[in-house]
Amino acid sequence: MKKIDLHIHTIPTISDSHFIFSIDTFKNYVREAKLDAVAITNHDIFDITQYKIIQSELPIVVFPGIEINVDKGHLLLITNPERVDSFDSRTSKVSQRITKIGDNISYEELVEIFGNLDEYLIIPHYEKSPAITGNTLEKLTRFVTVGEVDSPKKFIRSIKDTEKLTPVLFSDSRMKENLINFPTRQTFVDCGNLSIEALKSSLGDKAKVALSADEGNKLFQLFEDGQKLSTGLNVLLGARSSGKTHTLNKINESEENVKYIKQFALVQQSEEQEFKGTLEKKRSVFTENYLSGLKRVIDQIINIDIEANEQLVDNYVTTLLKAAEDFNRSDVFSKVKLFDEIEFTIGNLQSLKSLIESIRQVIENKEYHNIVTKHLEINSLIALIMELISLLRAKHLEIEKKKVVNSLIRDIKSGLRIRTSAVQVEDVDLYRISLDYKAVKKFEKIVEFLKIDSTILKETIQGFTIEAQKRKFAGAGEIKSVSGLKTAFSAVYQLYDQPYQYLRELLKNDYIPRSDLYKFFVKIDYKILNRDGFEVSGGERSEFRLLQEINDSQNYDILLIDEPESSFDNIFLRSDVNQILKDISKSMPVVIVTHNSTVGGSVGADYVLYTKKEIIGGKITYRIYSGYPTDKKLHSIDGSEINNYEVIMNSLEAGISAYEKRRISYEATKN
């Protein structure tokens, strides 16, 4: 098995923060990581002079490469060392086209520059940002069998999924001065001759790619000293103050995107009021989605001023009656046709603009391009959007013409008004006012419906039920709580049963963002029910928190839990926690620190780590022993070993003698 890292940066570019390259750092990294091959892959640039210096200094295979921004995603393009001169001339064309942040080249330009892509090892960012996706990835398919991921979790997920590319995990590191901690992200490949052709052949076979040399994809390197961790479920044991939490903290610092559930953290936060507040925050997305319709309605209603409309109608009626009374006194100016002319109504083009934008997204979408083209002809969509754009331009021109005419009408009417004593009828759009009135009535019906008590969500998690109920606000205090402001809401609440007037009053408060107004009309309460259908107790709140936190960990790349038994009873740990941890560990690394046999002995760990504090040279050292649960001995990186059975007995059972006494006592009780 060859250990490779084909994603290394040696030159700072516009895509990097500045760093100073160090060949000594590079040498040390190659030596410490025991690498067999590397690739130099700087962002959108290749420096042949620097490459040849690095190649001469490193005692391993050094491939020339480049990381290119293609259609807003990144890919590595790597070639054989003997083709470096040709590669240099081609990569210079990439550098000429990508000169600032946001620049990228298309797939077609990539082919134009590099020719036959079969001659290169091409590795797109796959489950790693910014990823190559959609139409671009589809075009690259015939040249690509491997994709770069950014964590062991994603590596294992891709290895197991027959539909996914072969994953590789590389450091993506900068070989800079004073680099203290070397990266541990490398990939092992079963490959004899280290050439581009041989690597392409081996990387195309998932059976020949692994996270470790001897243990395949069961283990991956955790620390730079070579300490490994299981890609599944790890139990971390040790006496008090032996370095268990120290080890968890070290993992948390060395790995990215970690979910770390610390000891006692969930119990300390389990006060009822805070618990409900946290629950509401976690479910805020549901609340926003449920009330999204109301939010859209309010966005329209806030622009309607019924009082102003009523004043317009009053002015219209008053001037109309006055004009009728004075009809016989009309003069030459008041008899001009434009004297009482009504202005053109200016339409709204927003719906047409939205339609055009929606069609544009369908045409340009790359991720779902195959599905779109299966049902719709792209050329037909293009023809449709062109016709709609033409219509939009025509309507826009018509509106501009109407604005010009309206302006002329206003000017002429104003001139006529000052030349006559006749009353001019006030202009009013009765149709718009009627629509405004109907919209307000509809809004009030919607709000009254939302205020009706009802359950709007029931969600079950490991025996607990999350229930959301909507209802009216019970008083000004609840409204104030939603606002988060110190302002009194007593006067506002008096109008709560008159939704439109209530909204107008809320608008007077400049501290309330208009985007938050929808939150003030209906109260949504969340509660957690236990298996018996009752609201959870204090202890059950903590249990629910733990299950929620563990469930949330699926959005992370590794899960760390420090002594769950410190806060929870054994029945809960064995029946609920153990099962969910075992399920999650099938898709990501999990590390549990424990002293409890219910967890440590029953969870079915894939790997065991044991920490021991030792004083060496007057300094505290935390040594880690590790191995499989069935191993007789656990081993440390420096070759020391310890009896696994004794470790388990001492850590989980308070020693062999205590365990034997309890066992005899339990047997006596049973008999």
XYZ file of C-alpha atoms in Angstrom, residues 146-596:
451
model
C -12.244 9.436 -7.976
C -13.453 12.432 -5.939
C -11.886 14.339 -3.041
C -13.752 14.401 0.294
C -12.906 16.333 3.452
C -13.488 13.875 6.316
C -13.269 10.162 7.209
C -17.075 10.169 7.583
C -17.584 11.235 3.975
C -14.839 8.846 2.861
C -16.606 5.856 4.419
C -19.979 6.987 3.096
C -18.610 7.151 -0.445
C -16.764 3.828 -0.139
C -19.973 2.068 0.896
C -22.181 3.686 -1.757
C -21.810 1.934 -5.106
C -23.259 4.980 -6.882
C -20.557 7.329 -5.604
C -17.032 7.960 -6.865
C -14.025 6.374 -5.167
C -13.140 8.817 -2.352
C -9.698 10.194 -1.514
C -8.761 12.181 1.577
C -5.848 14.611 1.221
C -4.326 17.277 3.473
C -5.003 20.359 1.276
C -2.262 21.912 3.420
C 0.188 24.784 3.035
C 3.864 23.847 3.453
C 4.687 27.005 5.383
C 7.335 28.108 7.803
C 6.908 27.085 11.454
C 4.153 24.552 10.740
C 3.854 22.818 14.119
C 1.159 20.187 13.632
C 1.367 18.151 10.449
C -1.878 17.056 8.767
C -3.138 13.487 9.162
C -5.373 13.384 6.087
C -3.806 11.052 3.530
C -4.975 8.065 1.492
C -3.516 4.581 1.043
C -3.720 3.001 -2.375
C -2.775 -0.520 -3.432
C -0.500 0.469 -6.288
C 2.853 -0.863 -7.425
C 4.382 1.607 -9.868
C 3.677 5.216 -8.887
C 2.687 6.744 -12.196
C -0.450 8.587 -13.304
C -1.573 5.547 -15.311
C -1.068 3.145 -12.384
C -2.780 5.496 -9.915
C -5.769 5.962 -12.219
C -6.153 2.203 -12.495
C -5.882 1.606 -8.732
C -8.017 4.569 -7.680
C -10.786 3.329 -9.952
C -11.155 0.262 -7.707
C -12.648 1.008 -4.272
C -11.149 -2.243 -2.928
C -7.676 -0.773 -3.490
C -8.255 2.502 -1.610
C -8.201 2.838 2.188
C -7.690 5.137 5.160
C -5.028 2.904 6.722
C -2.382 0.512 5.410
C -3.117 -2.561 7.532
C -6.674 -2.033 8.771
C -8.271 -0.869 5.541
C -11.198 1.423 6.248
C -11.761 0.241 9.806
C -9.249 2.755 11.156
C -7.881 6.164 10.195
C -4.963 8.193 11.514
C -6.020 10.589 14.258
C -2.876 12.315 15.524
C 0.398 13.015 13.761
C 2.216 10.537 16.056
C 0.317 7.770 14.225
C -2.465 7.159 16.783
C -5.512 5.752 15.013
C -9.232 5.797 15.604
C -12.007 3.557 14.364
C -14.275 4.893 11.647
C -17.075 3.398 13.750
C -17.697 3.343 17.518
C -14.775 4.031 19.895
C -14.858 3.678 23.682
C -12.280 5.727 25.594
C -11.420 4.322 29.030
C -9.078 5.315 31.842
C -8.825 6.172 35.511
C -9.792 9.588 36.855
C -7.457 12.365 35.633
C -5.702 9.982 33.264
C -6.115 12.147 30.171
C -9.498 11.117 28.764
C -10.925 14.637 28.532
C -7.498 15.857 27.419
C -7.682 13.351 24.554
C -11.221 14.428 23.616
C -10.108 18.060 23.564
C -7.147 17.128 21.391
C -9.451 15.327 18.937
C -11.763 18.340 18.939
C -8.838 20.615 18.059
C -7.304 18.347 15.414
C -10.504 17.471 13.520
C -12.902 19.798 11.721
C -16.698 19.904 12.027
C -16.834 18.117 15.401
C -19.906 17.631 17.601
C -18.666 17.626 21.216
C -21.142 16.818 24.012
C -19.302 17.677 27.215
C -19.837 16.158 30.635
C -22.822 17.611 32.601
C -23.475 20.171 29.827
C -27.011 18.990 29.155
C -28.086 18.715 32.790
C -26.806 22.199 33.588
C -29.040 23.590 30.854
C -32.189 21.689 31.742
C -34.137 24.390 33.612
C -37.690 24.378 32.276
C -37.866 27.943 30.948
C -34.476 27.711 29.262
C -35.351 24.258 27.934
C -38.506 25.595 26.267
C -36.593 28.555 24.869
C -33.920 26.291 23.403
C -36.581 23.984 21.989
C -38.343 26.902 20.291
C -35.054 28.066 18.773
C -34.335 24.600 17.390
C -37.824 24.454 15.894
C -37.756 28.023 14.607
C -37.428 26.782 11.020
C -40.737 24.932 11.365
C -42.373 28.018 12.872
C -41.120 30.204 10.028
C -42.291 27.714 7.405
C -45.711 27.339 9.012
C -46.221 31.104 9.186
C -44.555 31.881 5.837
C -47.959 32.410 4.185
C -48.968 34.919 6.858
C -45.618 36.657 6.417
C -46.231 37.096 2.678
C -49.741 38.463 3.330
C -48.442 40.952 5.922
C -45.763 42.143 3.478
C -48.640 43.239 1.221
C -51.032 44.517 3.905
C -48.487 46.890 5.495
C -48.642 48.938 2.285
C -52.400 49.393 2.612
C -53.613 52.447 4.533
C -57.390 52.168 4.933
C -57.668 55.559 6.663
C -55.849 57.263 3.787
C -58.101 55.438 1.313
C -61.213 56.599 3.175
C -59.916 60.169 3.070
C -59.390 59.868 -0.702
C -62.960 58.637 -1.162
C -64.309 61.432 1.060
C -62.399 64.010 -0.986
C -63.689 62.451 -4.200
C -67.339 62.497 -3.068
C -67.060 66.014 -1.647
C -65.496 67.441 -4.797
C -67.927 65.507 -7.011
C -70.944 66.980 -5.173
C -69.407 70.428 -5.211
C -68.687 70.145 -8.943
C -72.335 69.142 -9.545
C -73.591 72.139 -7.566
C -71.338 74.517 -9.514
C -72.029 72.945 -12.919
C -73.979 75.977 -14.190
C -71.054 78.260 -13.322
C -68.590 76.360 -15.523
C -66.230 78.515 -17.531
C -64.046 77.935 -20.536
C -61.265 76.421 -18.411
C -63.433 74.005 -16.435
C -65.111 72.816 -19.636
C -61.787 71.623 -21.078
C -61.865 67.837 -21.361
C -58.630 67.381 -19.394
C -59.992 69.374 -16.426
C -61.483 66.196 -14.868
C -59.344 63.662 -16.714
C -58.375 60.497 -14.783
C -54.774 59.351 -14.899
C -53.769 55.989 -16.369
C -53.406 53.152 -13.851
C -49.779 52.009 -13.653
C -49.616 48.221 -13.590
C -47.177 46.050 -11.594
C -44.759 43.894 -13.596
C -43.515 41.889 -10.608
C -45.427 38.692 -11.449
C -44.045 38.721 -15.012
C -40.525 39.346 -13.701
C -40.895 36.455 -11.227
C -42.090 34.149 -14.009
C -39.069 35.034 -16.165
C -36.709 34.491 -13.232
C -38.250 31.068 -12.482
C -37.816 29.928 -16.095
C -34.237 31.241 -16.095
C -33.457 29.127 -13.015
C -34.923 26.035 -14.704
C -32.786 26.632 -17.801
C -29.556 27.362 -15.899
C -29.909 24.746 -13.139
C -27.037 22.288 -13.387
C -27.779 20.008 -10.472
C -31.114 18.773 -11.885
C -30.379 19.341 -15.560
C -31.010 15.678 -16.476
C -34.475 15.622 -14.923
C -35.438 18.951 -16.530
C -34.344 17.881 -20.031
C -36.168 14.565 -19.635
C -39.508 16.397 -19.428
C -38.886 19.745 -21.128
C -37.121 20.899 -24.260
C -34.483 23.470 -23.335
C -34.903 25.187 -26.709
C -38.633 25.560 -26.018
C -37.885 27.084 -22.617
C -35.417 29.485 -24.223
C -38.044 30.477 -26.803
C -40.581 30.981 -23.995
C -38.293 33.157 -21.907
C -37.354 35.261 -24.949
C -41.039 35.879 -25.716
C -41.737 36.776 -22.087
C -38.755 39.142 -22.026
C -40.080 40.814 -25.197
C -43.487 41.139 -23.524
C -41.848 42.594 -20.407
C -40.039 45.202 -22.502
C -43.256 46.096 -24.312
C -45.194 46.443 -21.037
C -42.365 48.426 -19.494
C -42.395 50.801 -22.479
C -46.186 51.124 -22.163
C -45.835 51.978 -18.469
C -43.207 54.613 -19.232
C -45.518 56.146 -21.832
C -48.373 56.208 -19.300
C -46.101 57.898 -16.748
C -45.240 60.608 -19.269
C -48.937 61.122 -20.158
C -49.926 61.148 -16.475
C -47.301 63.785 -15.827
C -48.714 65.922 -18.651
C -52.275 65.450 -17.351
C -51.211 66.584 -13.863
C -49.439 69.633 -15.221
C -52.388 70.639 -17.436
C -54.960 70.052 -14.680
C -52.859 72.106 -12.297
C -52.685 74.932 -14.825
C -56.433 74.821 -15.449
C -57.235 74.744 -11.729
C -55.606 78.086 -11.024
C -57.463 79.734 -13.928
C -60.988 78.825 -12.786
C -63.131 78.966 -9.683
C -64.866 75.709 -10.594
C -64.268 72.714 -8.341
C -62.052 70.015 -9.793
C -63.087 66.448 -8.910
C -60.339 64.726 -6.936
C -58.851 61.764 -8.797
C -59.285 58.405 -7.034
C -58.775 54.779 -8.064
C -61.929 53.221 -6.621
C -61.021 49.801 -8.032
C -57.694 49.750 -6.179
C -59.342 50.960 -2.977
C -61.962 48.210 -3.280
C -59.186 45.596 -3.717
C -57.361 47.008 -0.679
C -60.518 46.715 1.401
C -61.068 43.098 0.322
C -57.391 42.274 1.003
C -57.677 43.599 4.560
C -60.847 41.562 5.187
C -59.107 38.458 3.857
C -56.103 39.163 6.072
C -58.318 39.435 9.138
C -59.988 36.094 8.322
C -56.580 34.417 7.971
C -55.427 35.781 11.323
C -58.626 34.699 13.092
C -58.216 31.203 11.656
C -54.618 31.014 12.868
C -55.682 31.982 16.380
C -57.864 28.857 16.722
C -56.274 26.377 19.137
C -54.913 23.310 17.350
C -51.947 20.942 17.195
C -49.849 21.644 14.111
C -46.919 19.259 14.631
C -46.278 15.844 16.156
C -42.797 14.410 15.794
C -41.454 11.312 17.557
C -37.808 10.948 18.581
C -36.683 7.824 20.455
C -39.926 7.505 22.430
C -40.377 11.233 23.043
C -43.017 13.239 21.178
C -42.467 16.859 20.151
C -45.806 18.625 19.966
C -46.405 22.127 18.586
C -49.676 23.931 19.268
C -50.908 27.286 17.993
C -53.115 29.632 20.004
C -53.914 33.272 20.696
C -51.510 35.369 22.743
C -52.784 35.370 26.325
C -51.606 38.881 27.148
C -49.227 41.765 26.521
C -46.465 39.966 28.431
C -46.340 37.126 25.910
C -46.134 39.593 23.028
C -43.326 41.445 24.793
C -41.492 38.133 25.239
C -41.703 37.457 21.498
C -40.427 40.945 20.672
C -37.365 40.717 22.898
C -37.834 44.450 23.577
C -38.274 46.374 26.801
C -41.179 48.300 25.284
C -44.585 47.915 26.939
C -47.233 46.272 24.734
C -50.341 46.880 26.892
C -51.826 49.501 24.563
C -50.999 47.420 21.493
C -52.623 44.307 22.972
C -55.958 46.136 23.355
C -56.220 46.024 19.541
C -55.176 42.343 19.296
C -58.691 41.218 18.270
C -58.730 43.764 15.433
C -55.909 42.355 13.270
C -55.569 45.270 10.822
C -55.632 47.988 13.501
C -53.282 45.846 15.600
C -50.851 45.658 12.649
C -50.980 49.439 12.130
C -50.179 49.936 15.815
C -47.234 47.515 15.623
C -45.892 49.461 12.641
C -45.570 52.527 14.869
C -42.867 50.729 16.876
C -39.648 51.469 14.973
C -37.748 48.825 16.947
C -39.758 45.939 15.493
C -38.253 44.797 12.145
C -40.962 44.552 9.498
C -39.693 41.085 8.639
C -40.659 39.953 12.187
C -44.221 41.271 12.277
C -45.734 37.847 11.480
C -44.497 36.543 14.858
C -46.892 38.850 16.759
C -50.193 37.363 15.602
C -50.190 33.764 16.822
C -48.361 31.985 19.642
C -46.779 28.615 18.904
C -45.938 26.533 21.964
C -43.701 23.487 21.947
C -43.777 20.740 24.507
C -42.155 17.348 24.886
C -44.238 14.354 25.953
C -42.823 11.163 27.422
C -43.872 7.629 26.484
C -46.956 7.942 28.696
C -48.129 11.133 26.971
C -47.274 13.468 29.868
C -44.954 16.459 29.748
C -41.380 15.460 30.544
C -39.868 15.846 33.985
C -36.508 17.535 34.678
C -34.566 14.312 34.210
C -36.484 13.448 31.066
C -35.712 16.907 29.658
C -32.023 16.112 29.987
C -32.533 12.731 28.331
C -34.337 14.374 25.436
C -31.568 16.953 25.096
C -28.973 14.188 24.841
C -30.938 12.325 22.165
C -31.453 15.583 20.270
C -27.753 16.429 20.446
C -26.787 12.943 19.259
C -29.297 13.162 16.407
C -27.948 16.575 15.437
C -24.451 15.080 15.231
C -25.357 13.537 11.886
C -24.671 16.988 10.400
C -21.082 16.743 11.672
C -18.086 14.589 10.738
C -17.248 13.159 14.170
C -19.126 12.842 17.502
C -17.469 13.091 20.940
C -19.358 12.355 24.194
C -17.797 12.754 27.633
C -19.193 10.398 30.324
C -22.945 10.322 29.580
C -23.459 8.155 32.693
C -22.662 11.199 34.863
C -26.112 12.554 34.051
C -28.304 9.623 33.028
C -29.484 6.330 34.447
C -28.448 2.924 33.129
C -31.815 1.864 31.717
C -31.973 4.990 29.549
C -28.351 4.567 28.459
C -28.762 0.898 27.556
C -32.124 1.087 25.820
C -31.960 4.451 24.037
C -28.466 5.914 23.923
C -26.570 2.731 23.087
C -28.777 1.939 20.119
C -28.703 5.398 18.593
C -24.924 5.621 19.040
C -24.455 2.266 17.375
C -26.632 3.365 14.458
C -24.791 6.677 14.022
C -21.380 4.970 14.218
C -22.244 3.075 11.034
C -21.831 6.323 9.113
C -19.347 8.385 11.162
C -16.664 8.050 13.887
C -18.020 8.233 17.446
C -15.893 8.484 20.620
C -17.438 7.903 24.056
C -15.597 8.457 27.326
C -17.097 6.215 30.009
C -16.574 4.477 33.361
C -19.868 2.671 33.068
